[in-house]
mmCIF file of N, CA and C in Angstrom:
data_model
loop_
_atom_site.group_PDB
_atom_site.id
_atom_site.type_symbol
_atom_site.label_atom_id
_atom_site.label_comp_id
_atom_site.label_asym_id
_atom_site.label_seq_id
_atom_site.Cartn_x
_atom_site.Cartn_y
_atom_site.Cartn_z
ATOM 1 N N UNK A 1 -16.760 66.788 -116.856
ATOM 2 C CA UNK A 1 -15.218 66.836 -116.647
ATOM 3 C C UNK A 1 -14.074 65.929 -117.279
ATOM 4 N N UNK A 2 -13.160 66.644 -117.765
ATOM 5 C CA UNK A 2 -12.424 66.097 -118.796
ATOM 6 C C UNK A 2 -11.376 64.986 -117.731
ATOM 7 N N UNK A 3 -10.981 63.899 -118.467
ATOM 8 C CA UNK A 3 -9.911 62.931 -117.766
ATOM 9 C C UNK A 3 -8.578 62.819 -118.517
ATOM 10 N N UNK A 4 -7.666 62.990 -118.099
ATOM 11 C CA UNK A 4 -6.189 62.706 -118.785
ATOM 12 C C UNK A 4 -5.960 61.647 -119.021
ATOM 13 N N UNK A 5 -5.562 60.594 -119.509
ATOM 14 C CA UNK A 5 -5.362 59.534 -120.082
ATOM 15 C C UNK A 5 -3.271 59.797 -120.391
ATOM 16 N N UNK A 6 -2.586 59.085 -119.413
ATOM 17 C CA UNK A 6 -1.510 58.276 -119.346
ATOM 18 C C UNK A 6 -0.969 57.492 -119.775
ATOM 19 N N UNK A 7 -0.105 58.211 -121.246
ATOM 20 C CA UNK A 7 0.769 56.690 -121.737
ATOM 21 C C UNK A 7 1.768 56.765 -121.317
ATOM 22 N N UNK A 8 2.480 56.140 -121.026
ATOM 23 C CA UNK A 8 3.685 55.023 -120.238
ATOM 24 C C UNK A 8 4.321 54.133 -121.355
ATOM 25 N N UNK A 9 5.157 54.144 -121.275
ATOM 26 C CA UNK A 9 6.607 52.990 -122.257
ATOM 27 C C UNK A 9 7.189 52.228 -120.925
ATOM 28 N N UNK A 10 5.898 50.830 -120.968
ATOM 29 C CA UNK A 10 6.853 50.308 -119.918
ATOM 30 C C UNK A 10 8.345 49.396 -120.428
ATOM 31 N N UNK A 11 8.477 49.338 -121.273
ATOM 32 C CA UNK A 11 9.695 48.415 -121.844
ATOM 33 C C UNK A 11 11.041 49.332 -121.871
ATOM 34 N N UNK A 12 10.628 50.795 -122.094
ATOM 35 C CA UNK A 12 11.844 51.889 -121.415
ATOM 36 C C UNK A 12 12.221 51.555 -119.918
ATOM 37 N N UNK A 13 10.643 51.113 -119.205
ATOM 38 C CA UNK A 13 10.377 52.188 -118.070
ATOM 39 C C UNK A 13 11.619 50.743 -117.624
ATOM 40 N N UNK A 14 11.548 49.624 -118.165
ATOM 41 C CA UNK A 14 11.756 48.269 -117.771
ATOM 42 C C UNK A 14 13.410 48.240 -118.104
ATOM 43 N N UNK A 15 13.658 49.119 -118.903
ATOM 44 C CA UNK A 15 15.001 48.590 -119.305
ATOM 45 C C UNK A 15 15.833 49.721 -118.706
ATOM 46 N N UNK A 16 14.997 50.678 -118.246
ATOM 47 C CA UNK A 16 15.928 51.657 -117.521
ATOM 48 C C UNK A 16 16.230 51.888 -115.718
ATOM 49 N N UNK A 17 15.931 50.050 -115.597
ATOM 50 C CA UNK A 17 15.416 50.285 -114.199
ATOM 51 C C UNK A 17 16.450 48.893 -113.869
ATOM 52 N N UNK A 18 17.514 48.823 -113.049
ATOM 53 C CA UNK A 18 18.452 47.471 -113.295
ATOM 54 C C UNK A 18 18.301 46.942 -112.042
ATOM 55 N N UNK A 19 17.308 47.047 -111.213
ATOM 56 C CA UNK A 19 16.779 45.739 -110.171
ATOM 57 C C UNK A 19 15.318 44.640 -110.508
ATOM 58 N N UNK A 20 15.311 44.075 -110.116
ATOM 59 C CA UNK A 20 13.602 43.242 -109.923
ATOM 60 C C UNK A 20 12.537 44.094 -110.384
ATOM 61 N N UNK A 21 12.032 43.862 -111.528
ATOM 62 C CA UNK A 21 11.084 44.890 -112.267
ATOM 63 C C UNK A 21 9.441 43.568 -111.965
ATOM 64 N N UNK A 22 8.401 44.317 -111.078
ATOM 65 C CA UNK A 22 7.510 43.982 -110.981
ATOM 66 C C UNK A 22 6.276 44.741 -111.583
ATOM 67 N N UNK A 23 5.815 43.926 -112.808
ATOM 68 C CA UNK A 23 4.714 44.388 -113.338
ATOM 69 C C UNK A 23 3.753 44.381 -112.559
ATOM 70 N N UNK A 24 2.185 45.449 -112.723
ATOM 71 C CA UNK A 24 0.945 45.439 -111.875
ATOM 72 C C UNK A 24 0.181 45.799 -112.799
ATOM 73 N N UNK A 25 -0.577 46.146 -112.136
ATOM 74 C CA UNK A 25 -2.210 46.815 -113.127
ATOM 75 C C UNK A 25 -2.513 45.913 -114.225
ATOM 76 N N UNK A 26 -3.442 45.264 -113.190
ATOM 77 C CA UNK A 26 -4.937 43.985 -114.571
ATOM 78 C C UNK A 26 -4.273 43.045 -114.730
ATOM 79 N N UNK A 27 -3.394 42.211 -114.170
ATOM 80 C CA UNK A 27 -2.878 41.426 -114.908
ATOM 81 C C UNK A 27 -3.880 39.701 -114.701
ATOM 82 N N UNK A 28 -3.504 38.923 -115.417
ATOM 83 C CA UNK A 28 -4.225 38.059 -115.121
ATOM 84 C C UNK A 28 -2.857 37.077 -115.449
ATOM 85 N N UNK A 29 -3.401 35.723 -114.979
ATOM 86 C CA UNK A 29 -1.918 34.871 -115.204
ATOM 87 C C UNK A 29 -1.900 34.786 -116.484
ATOM 88 N N UNK A 30 -2.493 34.667 -117.612
ATOM 89 C CA UNK A 30 -1.549 34.536 -119.037
ATOM 90 C C UNK A 30 -0.360 35.536 -118.724
ATOM 91 N N UNK A 31 -1.902 36.811 -119.152
ATOM 92 C CA UNK A 31 -0.783 38.240 -119.122
ATOM 93 C C UNK A 31 0.682 37.979 -118.494
ATOM 94 N N UNK A 32 0.108 37.597 -117.048
ATOM 95 C CA UNK A 32 1.715 37.593 -116.370
ATOM 96 C C UNK A 32 2.544 36.692 -116.659
ATOM 97 N N UNK A 33 1.935 35.626 -117.098
ATOM 98 C CA UNK A 33 3.231 34.389 -117.604
ATOM 99 C C UNK A 33 4.008 34.976 -118.959
ATOM 100 N N UNK A 34 2.901 36.039 -119.475
ATOM 101 C CA UNK A 34 3.543 36.559 -120.648
ATOM 102 C C UNK A 34 4.772 37.565 -120.921
ATOM 103 N N UNK A 35 4.372 38.074 -119.656
ATOM 104 C CA UNK A 35 5.224 39.241 -118.879
ATOM 105 C C UNK A 35 6.527 38.871 -118.974
ATOM 106 N N UNK A 36 6.696 37.772 -118.236
ATOM 107 C CA UNK A 36 7.899 37.167 -117.375
ATOM 108 C C UNK A 36 8.657 36.565 -118.686
ATOM 109 N N UNK A 37 8.201 36.079 -119.460
ATOM 110 C CA UNK A 37 8.481 35.501 -120.477
ATOM 111 C C UNK A 37 9.345 35.871 -121.518
ATOM 112 N N UNK A 38 8.850 37.313 -121.730
ATOM 113 C CA UNK A 38 9.392 38.230 -123.002
ATOM 114 C C UNK A 38 10.393 38.534 -122.339
ATOM 115 N N UNK A 39 10.366 38.901 -121.057
ATOM 116 C CA UNK A 39 11.199 39.689 -120.007
ATOM 117 C C UNK A 39 10.765 40.750 -119.776
ATOM 118 N N UNK A 40 9.777 41.733 -120.292
ATOM 119 C CA UNK A 40 9.364 42.544 -119.779
ATOM 120 C C UNK A 40 8.885 42.365 -118.247
ATOM 121 N N UNK A 41 8.826 41.904 -117.415
ATOM 122 C CA UNK A 41 9.015 41.779 -115.770
ATOM 123 C C UNK A 41 9.744 40.692 -115.294
ATOM 124 N N UNK A 42 9.935 40.188 -113.878
ATOM 125 C CA UNK A 42 10.245 39.363 -113.673
ATOM 126 C C UNK A 42 9.224 38.942 -112.742
ATOM 127 N N UNK A 43 9.171 39.895 -112.232
ATOM 128 C CA UNK A 43 7.798 39.124 -111.609
ATOM 129 C C UNK A 43 6.781 39.975 -112.083
ATOM 130 N N UNK A 44 4.997 39.355 -111.475
ATOM 131 C CA UNK A 44 3.471 39.885 -111.352
ATOM 132 C C UNK A 44 2.734 40.191 -110.364
ATOM 133 N N UNK A 45 2.419 41.162 -109.963
ATOM 134 C CA UNK A 45 1.636 41.627 -109.105
ATOM 135 C C UNK A 45 -0.111 41.194 -109.559
ATOM 136 N N UNK A 46 -0.533 41.331 -108.365
ATOM 137 C CA UNK A 46 -1.936 40.498 -108.755
ATOM 138 C C UNK A 46 -2.729 41.587 -107.434
ATOM 139 N N UNK A 47 -3.394 42.663 -107.509
ATOM 140 C CA UNK A 47 -4.308 42.973 -106.541
ATOM 141 C C UNK A 47 -5.453 42.580 -106.690
ATOM 142 N N UNK A 48 -6.566 42.708 -107.216
ATOM 143 C CA UNK A 48 -8.088 42.321 -106.659
ATOM 144 C C UNK A 48 -8.116 40.399 -106.686
ATOM 145 N N UNK A 49 -7.778 40.380 -107.851
ATOM 146 C CA UNK A 49 -7.507 38.806 -107.998
ATOM 147 C C UNK A 49 -6.999 37.844 -106.684
ATOM 148 N N UNK A 50 -6.244 38.687 -106.284
ATOM 149 C CA UNK A 50 -5.796 37.863 -104.768
ATOM 150 C C UNK A 50 -6.610 38.365 -103.499
ATOM 151 N N UNK A 51 -7.196 39.622 -103.760
ATOM 152 C CA UNK A 51 -7.684 39.595 -102.310
ATOM 153 C C UNK A 51 -9.192 38.405 -102.564
ATOM 154 N N UNK A 52 -9.795 38.592 -103.962
ATOM 155 C CA UNK A 52 -10.839 37.710 -103.843
ATOM 156 C C UNK A 52 -10.430 36.391 -104.052
ATOM 157 N N UNK A 53 -9.401 35.679 -103.986
ATOM 158 C CA UNK A 53 -8.510 34.344 -103.582
ATOM 159 C C UNK A 53 -7.863 34.735 -103.397
ATOM 160 N N UNK A 54 -7.500 34.740 -102.062
ATOM 161 C CA UNK A 54 -5.937 34.256 -101.205
ATOM 162 C C UNK A 54 -5.097 32.743 -100.882
ATOM 163 N N UNK A 55 -5.839 32.441 -102.112
ATOM 164 C CA UNK A 55 -5.599 31.105 -101.976
ATOM 165 C C UNK A 55 -5.141 31.129 -103.807
ATOM 166 N N UNK A 56 -4.512 32.481 -104.232
ATOM 167 C CA UNK A 56 -4.544 32.346 -106.142
ATOM 168 C C UNK A 56 -3.547 31.726 -106.103
ATOM 169 N N UNK A 57 -2.573 31.212 -105.332
ATOM 170 C CA UNK A 57 -1.621 30.573 -105.786
ATOM 171 C C UNK A 57 -2.001 29.190 -106.332
ATOM 172 N N UNK A 58 -2.342 29.017 -105.422
ATOM 173 C CA UNK A 58 -2.675 27.284 -105.382
ATOM 174 C C UNK A 58 -4.023 27.036 -107.015
ATOM 175 N N UNK A 59 -4.853 28.052 -106.598
ATOM 176 C CA UNK A 59 -6.382 28.316 -107.945
ATOM 177 C C UNK A 59 -4.946 28.101 -109.433
ATOM 178 N N UNK A 60 -3.656 28.978 -109.875
ATOM 179 C CA UNK A 60 -3.951 29.290 -110.582
ATOM 180 C C UNK A 60 -3.251 28.189 -110.669
ATOM 181 N N UNK A 61 -1.944 27.169 -110.226
ATOM 182 C CA UNK A 61 -1.746 26.063 -110.162
ATOM 183 C C UNK A 61 -2.484 24.901 -110.601
ATOM 184 N N UNK A 62 -3.520 24.775 -109.769
ATOM 185 C CA UNK A 62 -4.346 23.590 -109.972
ATOM 186 C C UNK A 62 -5.555 23.835 -111.483
ATOM 187 N N UNK A 63 -4.880 25.175 -111.635
ATOM 188 C CA UNK A 63 -6.075 25.878 -112.638
ATOM 189 C C UNK A 63 -7.547 25.637 -112.330
ATOM 190 N N UNK A 64 -8.150 26.397 -111.426
ATOM 191 C CA UNK A 64 -9.225 26.243 -110.880
ATOM 192 C C UNK A 64 -9.539 27.670 -111.119
ATOM 193 N N UNK A 65 -11.043 27.995 -110.631
ATOM 194 C CA UNK A 65 -11.947 29.195 -111.487
ATOM 195 C C UNK A 65 -11.063 30.061 -110.497
ATOM 196 N N UNK A 66 -11.432 30.952 -110.347
ATOM 197 C CA UNK A 66 -11.136 32.476 -109.779
ATOM 198 C C UNK A 66 -12.669 33.104 -108.980
ATOM 199 N N UNK A 67 -12.648 33.598 -107.811
ATOM 200 C CA UNK A 67 -13.508 34.274 -107.197
ATOM 201 C C UNK A 67 -13.766 35.503 -107.717
ATOM 202 N N UNK A 68 -14.712 36.115 -108.011
ATOM 203 C CA UNK A 68 -14.799 37.199 -108.591
ATOM 204 C C UNK A 68 -14.434 38.583 -107.505
ATOM 205 N N UNK A 69 -13.742 39.333 -107.873
ATOM 206 C CA UNK A 69 -13.431 40.519 -106.771
ATOM 207 C C UNK A 69 -14.682 41.494 -106.719
ATOM 208 N N UNK A 70 -15.085 41.796 -105.295
ATOM 209 C CA UNK A 70 -16.151 42.929 -105.268
ATOM 210 C C UNK A 70 -14.941 43.681 -104.594
ATOM 211 N N UNK A 71 -15.102 44.872 -105.458
ATOM 212 C CA UNK A 71 -14.003 46.163 -104.581
ATOM 213 C C UNK A 71 -15.126 46.774 -103.636
ATOM 214 N N UNK A 72 -16.313 46.823 -103.768
ATOM 215 C CA UNK A 72 -17.006 46.864 -102.417
ATOM 216 C C UNK A 72 -16.764 46.458 -100.906
ATOM 217 N N UNK A 73 -16.581 45.218 -101.105
ATOM 218 C CA UNK A 73 -15.924 44.288 -99.898
ATOM 219 C C UNK A 73 -14.445 44.416 -99.607
ATOM 220 N N UNK A 74 -13.773 45.332 -100.032
ATOM 221 C CA UNK A 74 -12.430 45.596 -100.421
ATOM 222 C C UNK A 74 -12.220 45.921 -98.477
ATOM 223 N N UNK A 75 -11.092 45.296 -97.667
ATOM 224 C CA UNK A 75 -11.004 45.920 -96.892
ATOM 225 C C UNK A 75 -12.007 46.592 -95.714
ATOM 226 N N UNK A 76 -12.948 46.173 -95.537
ATOM 227 C CA UNK A 76 -14.477 46.323 -95.150
ATOM 228 C C UNK A 76 -13.584 45.825 -93.774
ATOM 229 N N UNK A 77 -15.081 46.217 -93.031
ATOM 230 C CA UNK A 77 -15.187 46.216 -91.413
ATOM 231 C C UNK A 77 -15.981 45.040 -91.172
ATOM 232 N N UNK A 78 -16.792 44.754 -92.107
ATOM 233 C CA UNK A 78 -17.500 43.521 -91.888
ATOM 234 C C UNK A 78 -17.382 41.995 -92.217
ATOM 235 N N UNK A 79 -17.777 41.222 -92.106
ATOM 236 C CA UNK A 79 -17.295 40.168 -91.884
ATOM 237 C C UNK A 79 -17.041 39.377 -93.592
ATOM 238 N N UNK A 80 -17.589 40.114 -94.384
ATOM 239 C CA UNK A 80 -17.791 40.068 -95.934
ATOM 240 C C UNK A 80 -16.932 40.302 -96.902
ATOM 241 N N UNK A 81 -16.290 40.435 -97.402
ATOM 242 C CA UNK A 81 -15.379 40.538 -98.262
ATOM 243 C C UNK A 81 -13.839 39.895 -98.003
ATOM 244 N N UNK A 82 -12.739 40.680 -97.593
ATOM 245 C CA UNK A 82 -11.550 39.944 -97.603
ATOM 246 C C UNK A 82 -11.632 38.525 -96.650
ATOM 247 N N UNK A 83 -11.951 38.580 -96.151
ATOM 248 C CA UNK A 83 -11.804 37.117 -94.897
ATOM 249 C C UNK A 83 -13.318 36.091 -94.694
ATOM 250 N N UNK A 84 -14.628 36.810 -96.242
ATOM 251 C CA UNK A 84 -15.165 35.200 -96.282
ATOM 252 C C UNK A 84 -14.773 34.069 -97.304
#
């Protein structure tokens, strides 16, 4: 089965939108800081890193290591994952 890759011009999207632009999709701290610094985004969203690290802001602020995300446990009904 063939997959289609869609190419997007995020800079064009950013310049065409007048509101606050929140970048997402695979951002780590360095990439998020660069996007905000260059004006490519006003904010950045962290998906899996935040789910695996509910204290993500503190970990970034204190330069602490991040727990690895385990997608198999995202939003699971059991005790492992989001709440452990």
